[in-house]
Short mmCIF file of C-alpha atoms and ligand atoms in Angstrom, two decimals:
data_model
loop_
_atom_site.label_atom_id
_atom_site.label_comp_id
_atom_site.label_asym_id
_atom_site.label_seq_id
_atom_site.Cartn_x
_atom_site.Cartn_y
_atom_site.Cartn_z
CA MET J 1 103.21 102.43 79.62
CA SER J 2 100.60 103.14 76.98
CA ASP J 3 101.12 102.34 73.34
CA LEU J 4 99.76 105.67 72.16
CA THR J 5 102.78 106.59 70.13
CA PRO J 6 105.49 104.64 68.42
CA ASN J 7 109.20 105.20 69.01
CA THR J 8 108.79 106.62 72.46
CA SER J 9 110.61 104.14 74.62
CA LEU J 10 113.01 105.77 77.03
CA SER J 11 116.26 104.03 77.52
CA ASN J 12 119.72 105.31 78.13
CA GLU J 13 121.70 102.12 78.12
CA GLY J 14 123.31 103.44 74.96
CA GLU J 15 123.59 106.88 76.60
CA GLN J 16 120.61 108.29 74.70
CA VAL J 17 117.40 109.69 76.10
CA THR J 18 114.25 109.59 74.02
CA LEU J 19 111.19 111.15 75.56
CA GLY J 20 107.61 110.15 74.87
CA PRO J 21 104.49 112.28 75.35
CA LEU J 22 103.80 113.14 78.97
CA GLU J 23 100.72 110.95 79.16
CA GLU J 24 103.00 107.93 79.02
CA TYR J 25 104.48 108.93 82.37
CA ARG J 26 101.36 110.00 84.25
CA ILE J 27 101.04 108.48 87.73
CA GLU J 28 97.49 107.33 87.32
CA SER J 29 96.79 106.49 90.95
CA LEU J 30 97.54 110.07 92.08
CA PRO J 31 95.34 113.14 91.99
CA ALA J 32 95.88 115.25 88.86
CA ASN J 33 98.66 115.67 87.90
CA ALA J 34 102.00 113.99 88.52
CA TYR J 35 104.38 112.51 85.96
CA TYR J 36 107.33 110.21 86.65
CA ILE J 37 110.06 109.76 84.03
CA PRO J 38 112.68 107.13 84.84
CA ASN J 39 116.12 107.43 83.19
CA PHE J 40 115.57 111.10 82.41
CA LEU J 41 119.36 111.56 82.49
CA THR J 42 122.12 109.26 81.31
CA PRO J 43 124.71 108.01 83.83
CA THR J 44 127.30 110.30 82.21
CA GLU J 45 125.02 113.35 82.46
CA SER J 46 124.38 112.50 86.09
CA SER J 47 128.11 112.28 86.90
CA THR J 48 128.80 115.57 85.12
CA LEU J 49 126.06 117.31 87.10
CA LEU J 50 127.30 115.86 90.38
CA SER J 51 130.79 117.16 89.74
CA HIS J 52 129.48 120.66 88.91
CA ILE J 53 127.37 120.60 92.08
CA SER J 54 130.33 119.58 94.23
CA SER J 55 132.34 122.53 92.95
CA HIS J 56 129.75 125.10 94.12
CA PRO J 57 129.31 126.39 97.67
CA TRP J 58 126.51 125.06 99.83
CA THR J 59 124.21 126.87 102.22
CA THR J 60 124.03 124.79 105.38
CA LEU J 61 120.72 124.28 107.19
CA THR J 62 120.32 122.39 110.48
CA HIS J 63 120.09 118.93 108.90
CA ARG J 64 120.95 119.37 105.24
CA ARG J 65 122.60 121.60 102.68
CA LEU J 66 121.25 123.41 99.66
CA GLN J 67 122.31 125.52 96.69
CA PRO J 68 119.96 128.07 95.14
CA HIS J 69 120.74 128.92 91.49
CA PRO J 70 121.14 131.54 90.15
CA ALA J 71 120.38 133.17 93.54
CA PRO J 72 118.26 132.62 96.65
CA LEU J 73 114.74 134.04 96.62
CA THR J 74 114.10 137.09 98.77
CA ALA J 75 111.88 136.70 101.84
CA SER J 76 108.95 137.91 99.73
CA GLY J 77 109.63 135.29 97.05
CA HIS J 78 111.32 137.44 94.41
CA LEU J 79 114.29 136.47 92.31
CA LEU J 80 116.57 139.47 92.48
CA THR J 81 119.44 139.00 90.05
CA SER J 82 120.65 139.79 86.58
CA LYS J 83 121.97 136.24 86.17
CA SER J 84 120.20 133.41 84.43
CA LEU J 85 120.67 129.71 85.18
CA PRO J 86 124.24 128.51 84.65
CA GLN J 87 124.75 126.58 81.46
CA TRP J 88 125.39 123.28 83.27
CA LEU J 89 121.93 123.44 84.85
CA ASP J 90 120.30 124.52 81.60
CA THR J 91 121.69 121.89 79.22
CA PRO J 92 120.47 119.21 78.84
CA ILE J 93 117.78 119.38 81.54
CA VAL J 94 115.83 122.52 80.59
CA ASP J 95 115.97 121.62 76.88
CA ARG J 96 114.48 118.25 77.75
CA LEU J 97 111.80 119.74 80.04
CA LEU J 98 110.71 122.03 77.22
CA GLN J 99 110.48 119.05 74.85
CA LEU J 100 107.88 117.32 77.00
CA THR J 101 104.42 117.85 75.56
CA PHE J 102 100.87 116.86 76.33
CA ASP J 103 100.19 116.26 72.66
CA LEU J 104 99.30 112.58 72.27
CA THR J 105 99.18 112.43 68.51
CA ARG J 106 102.08 114.71 67.64
CA ALA J 107 100.12 115.37 64.47
CA ASN J 108 100.26 119.13 64.66
CA SER J 109 103.45 120.57 66.08
CA GLU J 110 101.88 124.07 66.21
CA ASN J 111 99.47 122.87 68.86
CA LYS J 112 101.99 121.13 71.07
CA LYS J 113 101.61 122.28 74.62
CA GLY J 114 104.39 121.87 77.13
CA ILE J 115 104.58 122.09 80.91
CA PHE J 116 105.90 125.68 80.83
CA THR J 117 103.96 126.91 77.78
CA ILE J 118 101.81 129.26 79.85
CA SER J 119 104.27 130.05 82.64
CA PRO J 120 105.41 133.72 82.77
CA HIS J 121 108.91 133.06 81.46
CA ALA J 122 107.94 129.99 79.41
CA ARG J 123 110.79 128.06 81.11
CA PRO J 124 112.19 127.40 84.57
CA ASN J 125 114.41 130.22 85.83
CA HIS J 126 115.35 128.81 89.23
CA VAL J 127 116.89 125.59 90.56
CA LEU J 128 117.08 124.62 94.19
CA ILE J 129 119.58 121.84 94.83
CA ASN J 130 118.98 119.89 98.03
CA GLU J 131 121.23 117.27 99.56
CA TYR J 132 119.78 114.50 101.75
CA PRO J 133 122.22 112.28 103.65
CA PRO J 134 120.57 109.03 104.88
CA GLY J 135 118.35 109.83 107.86
CA THR J 136 117.43 113.32 106.67
CA GLY J 137 114.28 114.62 104.99
CA ILE J 138 112.09 117.66 104.55
CA SER J 139 108.92 118.36 106.53
CA PRO J 140 105.55 118.30 104.76
CA HIS J 141 105.03 121.64 103.04
CA GLU J 142 103.69 123.28 99.93
CA ASP J 143 105.79 125.35 97.57
CA GLY J 144 103.51 128.37 97.71
CA GLY J 145 102.77 131.38 95.55
CA ALA J 146 106.26 132.47 94.52
CA TYR J 147 106.35 129.95 91.68
CA PHE J 148 104.31 129.04 88.64
CA PRO J 149 102.60 125.85 89.87
CA VAL J 150 104.76 123.31 88.07
CA VAL J 151 107.65 121.59 89.87
CA CYS J 152 110.24 119.45 88.10
CA THR J 153 112.49 117.42 90.38
CA VAL J 154 115.52 115.53 89.13
CA SER J 155 116.94 112.96 91.57
CA LEU J 156 120.61 112.04 91.58
CA ALA J 157 122.89 109.51 93.26
CA ALA J 158 120.35 107.62 95.40
CA HIS J 159 116.65 106.89 95.68
CA ILE J 160 114.20 108.76 97.89
CA VAL J 161 110.51 108.38 98.70
CA LEU J 162 108.39 111.52 98.44
CA GLU J 163 105.26 111.47 100.58
CA VAL J 164 102.25 113.45 99.41
CA THR J 165 99.23 114.16 101.59
CA PRO J 166 96.02 116.07 100.85
CA LYS J 167 96.10 119.56 102.33
CA ARG J 168 93.59 119.62 105.12
CA ASP J 169 92.72 123.29 104.93
CA ILE J 170 90.99 122.97 101.58
CA TYR J 171 88.20 121.20 103.46
CA SER J 172 88.26 123.00 106.75
CA SER J 173 87.89 126.58 107.81
CA SER J 174 89.83 125.90 111.00
CA SER J 175 93.09 126.01 109.13
CA SER J 176 96.06 128.20 109.47
CA SER J 177 98.92 128.77 107.15
CA SER J 178 102.04 130.76 107.37
CA SER J 179 104.70 131.71 104.92
CA SER J 180 108.24 130.66 105.46
CA SER J 181 111.13 129.94 104.59
CA SER J 182 114.69 130.57 103.71
CA SER J 183 114.98 127.54 101.50
CA SER J 184 111.96 127.14 99.31
CA THR J 185 109.37 129.81 100.14
CA SER J 186 107.18 127.04 101.44
CA THR J 187 103.98 127.26 103.41
CA THR J 188 103.05 125.05 106.31
CA THR J 189 99.45 124.10 106.92
CA THR J 190 97.59 122.62 109.83
CA ALA J 191 93.89 121.81 110.07
CA THR J 192 91.42 119.06 110.81
CA LEU J 193 91.15 115.99 108.58
CA PRO J 194 88.82 116.28 105.61
CA PRO J 195 85.76 114.05 105.31
CA GLY J 196 85.68 111.08 102.96
CA ASN J 197 88.63 109.07 101.81
CA GLU J 198 91.47 110.90 103.45
CA GLU J 199 91.62 108.29 106.17
CA ASN J 200 92.62 104.74 105.40
CA GLY J 201 90.14 103.06 107.73
CA ASN J 202 92.61 102.88 110.61
CA GLY J 203 92.24 106.53 111.38
CA GLU J 204 95.46 107.30 109.54
CA GLU J 205 95.83 109.97 106.96
CA THR J 206 96.29 109.01 103.31
CA VAL J 207 99.91 109.21 102.26
CA TYR J 208 100.81 108.74 98.63
CA LYS J 209 104.36 107.43 98.21
CA ILE J 210 106.35 108.32 95.10
CA TYR J 211 109.58 106.34 94.74
CA GLN J 212 112.19 108.44 92.95
CA GLU J 213 115.04 106.50 91.35
CA PRO J 214 118.41 108.11 90.68
CA ARG J 215 118.41 110.00 87.33
CA SER J 216 114.60 110.22 87.29
CA LEU J 217 112.36 113.24 86.85
CA LEU J 218 109.18 113.90 88.81
CA ILE J 219 106.75 116.61 87.65
CA THR J 220 103.94 117.79 89.90
CA MET J 221 101.35 120.36 88.92
CA ASP J 222 97.65 121.24 89.08
CA GLU J 223 95.84 119.82 92.15
CA MET J 224 98.99 118.03 93.21
CA TYR J 225 100.63 121.44 93.58
CA THR J 226 97.72 123.44 94.92
CA SER J 227 95.90 120.98 97.21
CA HIS J 228 98.61 118.72 98.59
CA LEU J 229 101.62 118.85 100.85
CA HIS J 230 104.82 116.98 100.07
CA GLY J 231 107.68 115.88 102.28
CA ILE J 232 110.41 113.30 102.82
CA SER J 233 110.66 111.30 106.05
CA ALA J 234 113.94 111.63 107.92
CA VAL J 235 114.69 107.90 107.99
CA SER J 236 117.66 105.75 107.08
CA ALA J 237 115.48 103.12 105.38
CA ASP J 238 112.19 103.44 103.52
CA GLU J 239 109.67 100.87 104.65
CA GLY J 240 106.26 99.57 103.60
CA LEU J 241 107.03 99.78 99.89
CA SER J 242 105.01 97.57 97.53
CA SER J 243 103.02 97.59 94.33
CA THR J 244 100.03 98.80 96.32
CA THR J 245 101.71 101.51 98.37
CA VAL J 246 104.05 103.00 95.75
CA ALA J 247 101.96 105.20 93.46
CA ASN J 248 104.42 105.05 90.54
CA TRP J 249 105.18 101.30 90.83
CA ASN J 250 104.33 100.59 87.17
CA LEU J 251 106.81 103.21 85.98
CA LEU J 252 109.75 101.84 87.99
CA ASP J 253 112.66 99.91 86.57
CA ASP J 254 112.41 96.12 86.97
CA ASP J 255 115.64 96.09 89.00
CA THR J 256 114.19 98.63 91.43
CA LYS J 257 111.03 96.56 91.90
CA LYS J 258 113.20 93.50 92.52
CA THR J 259 115.28 95.35 95.13
CA ILE J 260 112.11 96.45 96.92
CA GLU J 261 110.61 92.97 96.83
CA GLU J 262 113.80 91.27 97.97
CA GLY J 263 113.93 93.66 100.91
CA ASN J 264 110.29 92.82 101.79
CA GLY J 265 109.31 96.43 101.17
CA THR J 266 112.30 98.01 102.90
CA VAL J 267 115.09 99.81 101.03
CA LYS J 268 118.03 101.28 102.92
CA ARG J 269 119.21 104.75 102.07
CA GLU J 270 122.89 103.92 101.63
CA THR J 271 124.19 107.20 100.22
CA VAL J 272 123.41 110.89 99.87
CA ARG J 273 120.56 111.75 97.52
CA ILE J 274 120.73 115.04 95.65
CA SER J 275 117.69 116.71 94.12
CA LEU J 276 117.44 119.54 91.62
CA THR J 277 114.10 121.31 91.71
CA TYR J 278 113.33 123.37 88.60
CA ARG J 279 110.65 126.07 88.84
CA ASP J 280 109.61 129.35 87.23
CA VAL J 281 109.76 132.13 89.85
CA LEU J 282 106.96 134.53 88.96
CA LYS J 283 108.62 137.77 90.00
CA VAL J 284 112.11 138.49 88.72
CA LYS J 285 113.90 141.78 89.13
CA ASP J 286 117.18 142.56 87.46
CA ALA J 287 119.41 143.50 90.38
CA GLY J 288 121.67 145.54 88.09
CA ARG J 289 118.74 147.74 87.16
CA LEU J 290 117.15 147.91 90.58
CA PHE J 291 117.53 151.64 90.82
CA GLY J 292 116.77 152.30 87.18
CA GLY J 293 113.04 152.07 87.64
CA ARG J 294 112.58 148.78 85.77
CA GLY J 295 109.61 146.69 86.88
CA PHE J 296 109.28 142.93 87.34
CA LYS J 297 109.50 140.75 84.30
O1 AKG Y 301 114.13 117.25 97.31
C1 AKG Y 301 112.97 117.05 96.98
O2 AKG Y 301 112.61 116.09 96.30
C2 AKG Y 301 111.91 118.02 97.43
C3 AKG Y 301 112.41 119.40 97.61
C4 AKG Y 301 111.30 120.35 97.92
O3 AKG Y 301 110.22 119.96 98.22
C5 AKG Y 301 111.53 121.79 97.82
O4 AKG Y 301 112.67 122.21 97.59
O5 AKG Y 301 110.56 122.56 97.92
FE1 FE2 Y 302 108.78 121.55 98.05
#
């Protein structure tokens, strides 16, 4: 943590969340830009969210379940609804996301810039909730062009390790990509390895590991969004975790680091992990006005 600003420590032992400027949470060992905020939610807020989630219907995929709010995207990546996010997904999370600023000095509130300041709707309008029982994951993918390129992921109930790899096709013309998918309008990419440091010396591809604690927030944007793939291995224990392999090690809770060290770098996935992914879908059409000639907003 930097000491750029006073009064910015984040603790919710007393059930209060105080957010510092984003720079405090930047994962410095990653390409620009990723931010990791531990204890983004209080334990009470987490329990309340989990009970709301359990009262809503799930869409079942082959290995996991998801909930799109307020509606699933169309195959072409449009949000076609007159509904906005339900209140329980909006408060307190969206309020808190909009509070996060890049302003280090906080001297001039007029100039404060936030993560959604220049996004089309100036706030997230879509949340995809994913459930990962131990042993499940999500294949490496990118989130594609349906969204403004900022992704905010809240983790609940259990830890998970997100793996991020450089997209090979930015270096190679022999790439192919194809749009999918029912769940997250993701794009899969295959190509040859790039030159330079994308191999670790053993002929293996670089994989950045981001350890996400329960109640944490991960924000990815910029090159991390546009030039990298992300995924979660379908394993029942995460292995090879250490201060050198976990990109956000310095931002983790001391108890988490202890658990990892006591397990010699292995942490079992004991329970289901739930994630809430907040994004701004670029193209929204009010379904109630579909035939009234109103354009996208
Ligand atoms: O659950 C996660 O942390 C990742 C989800 C994801 O990548 C997606 O929904 O596009
Ligand atoms: Fe994704």
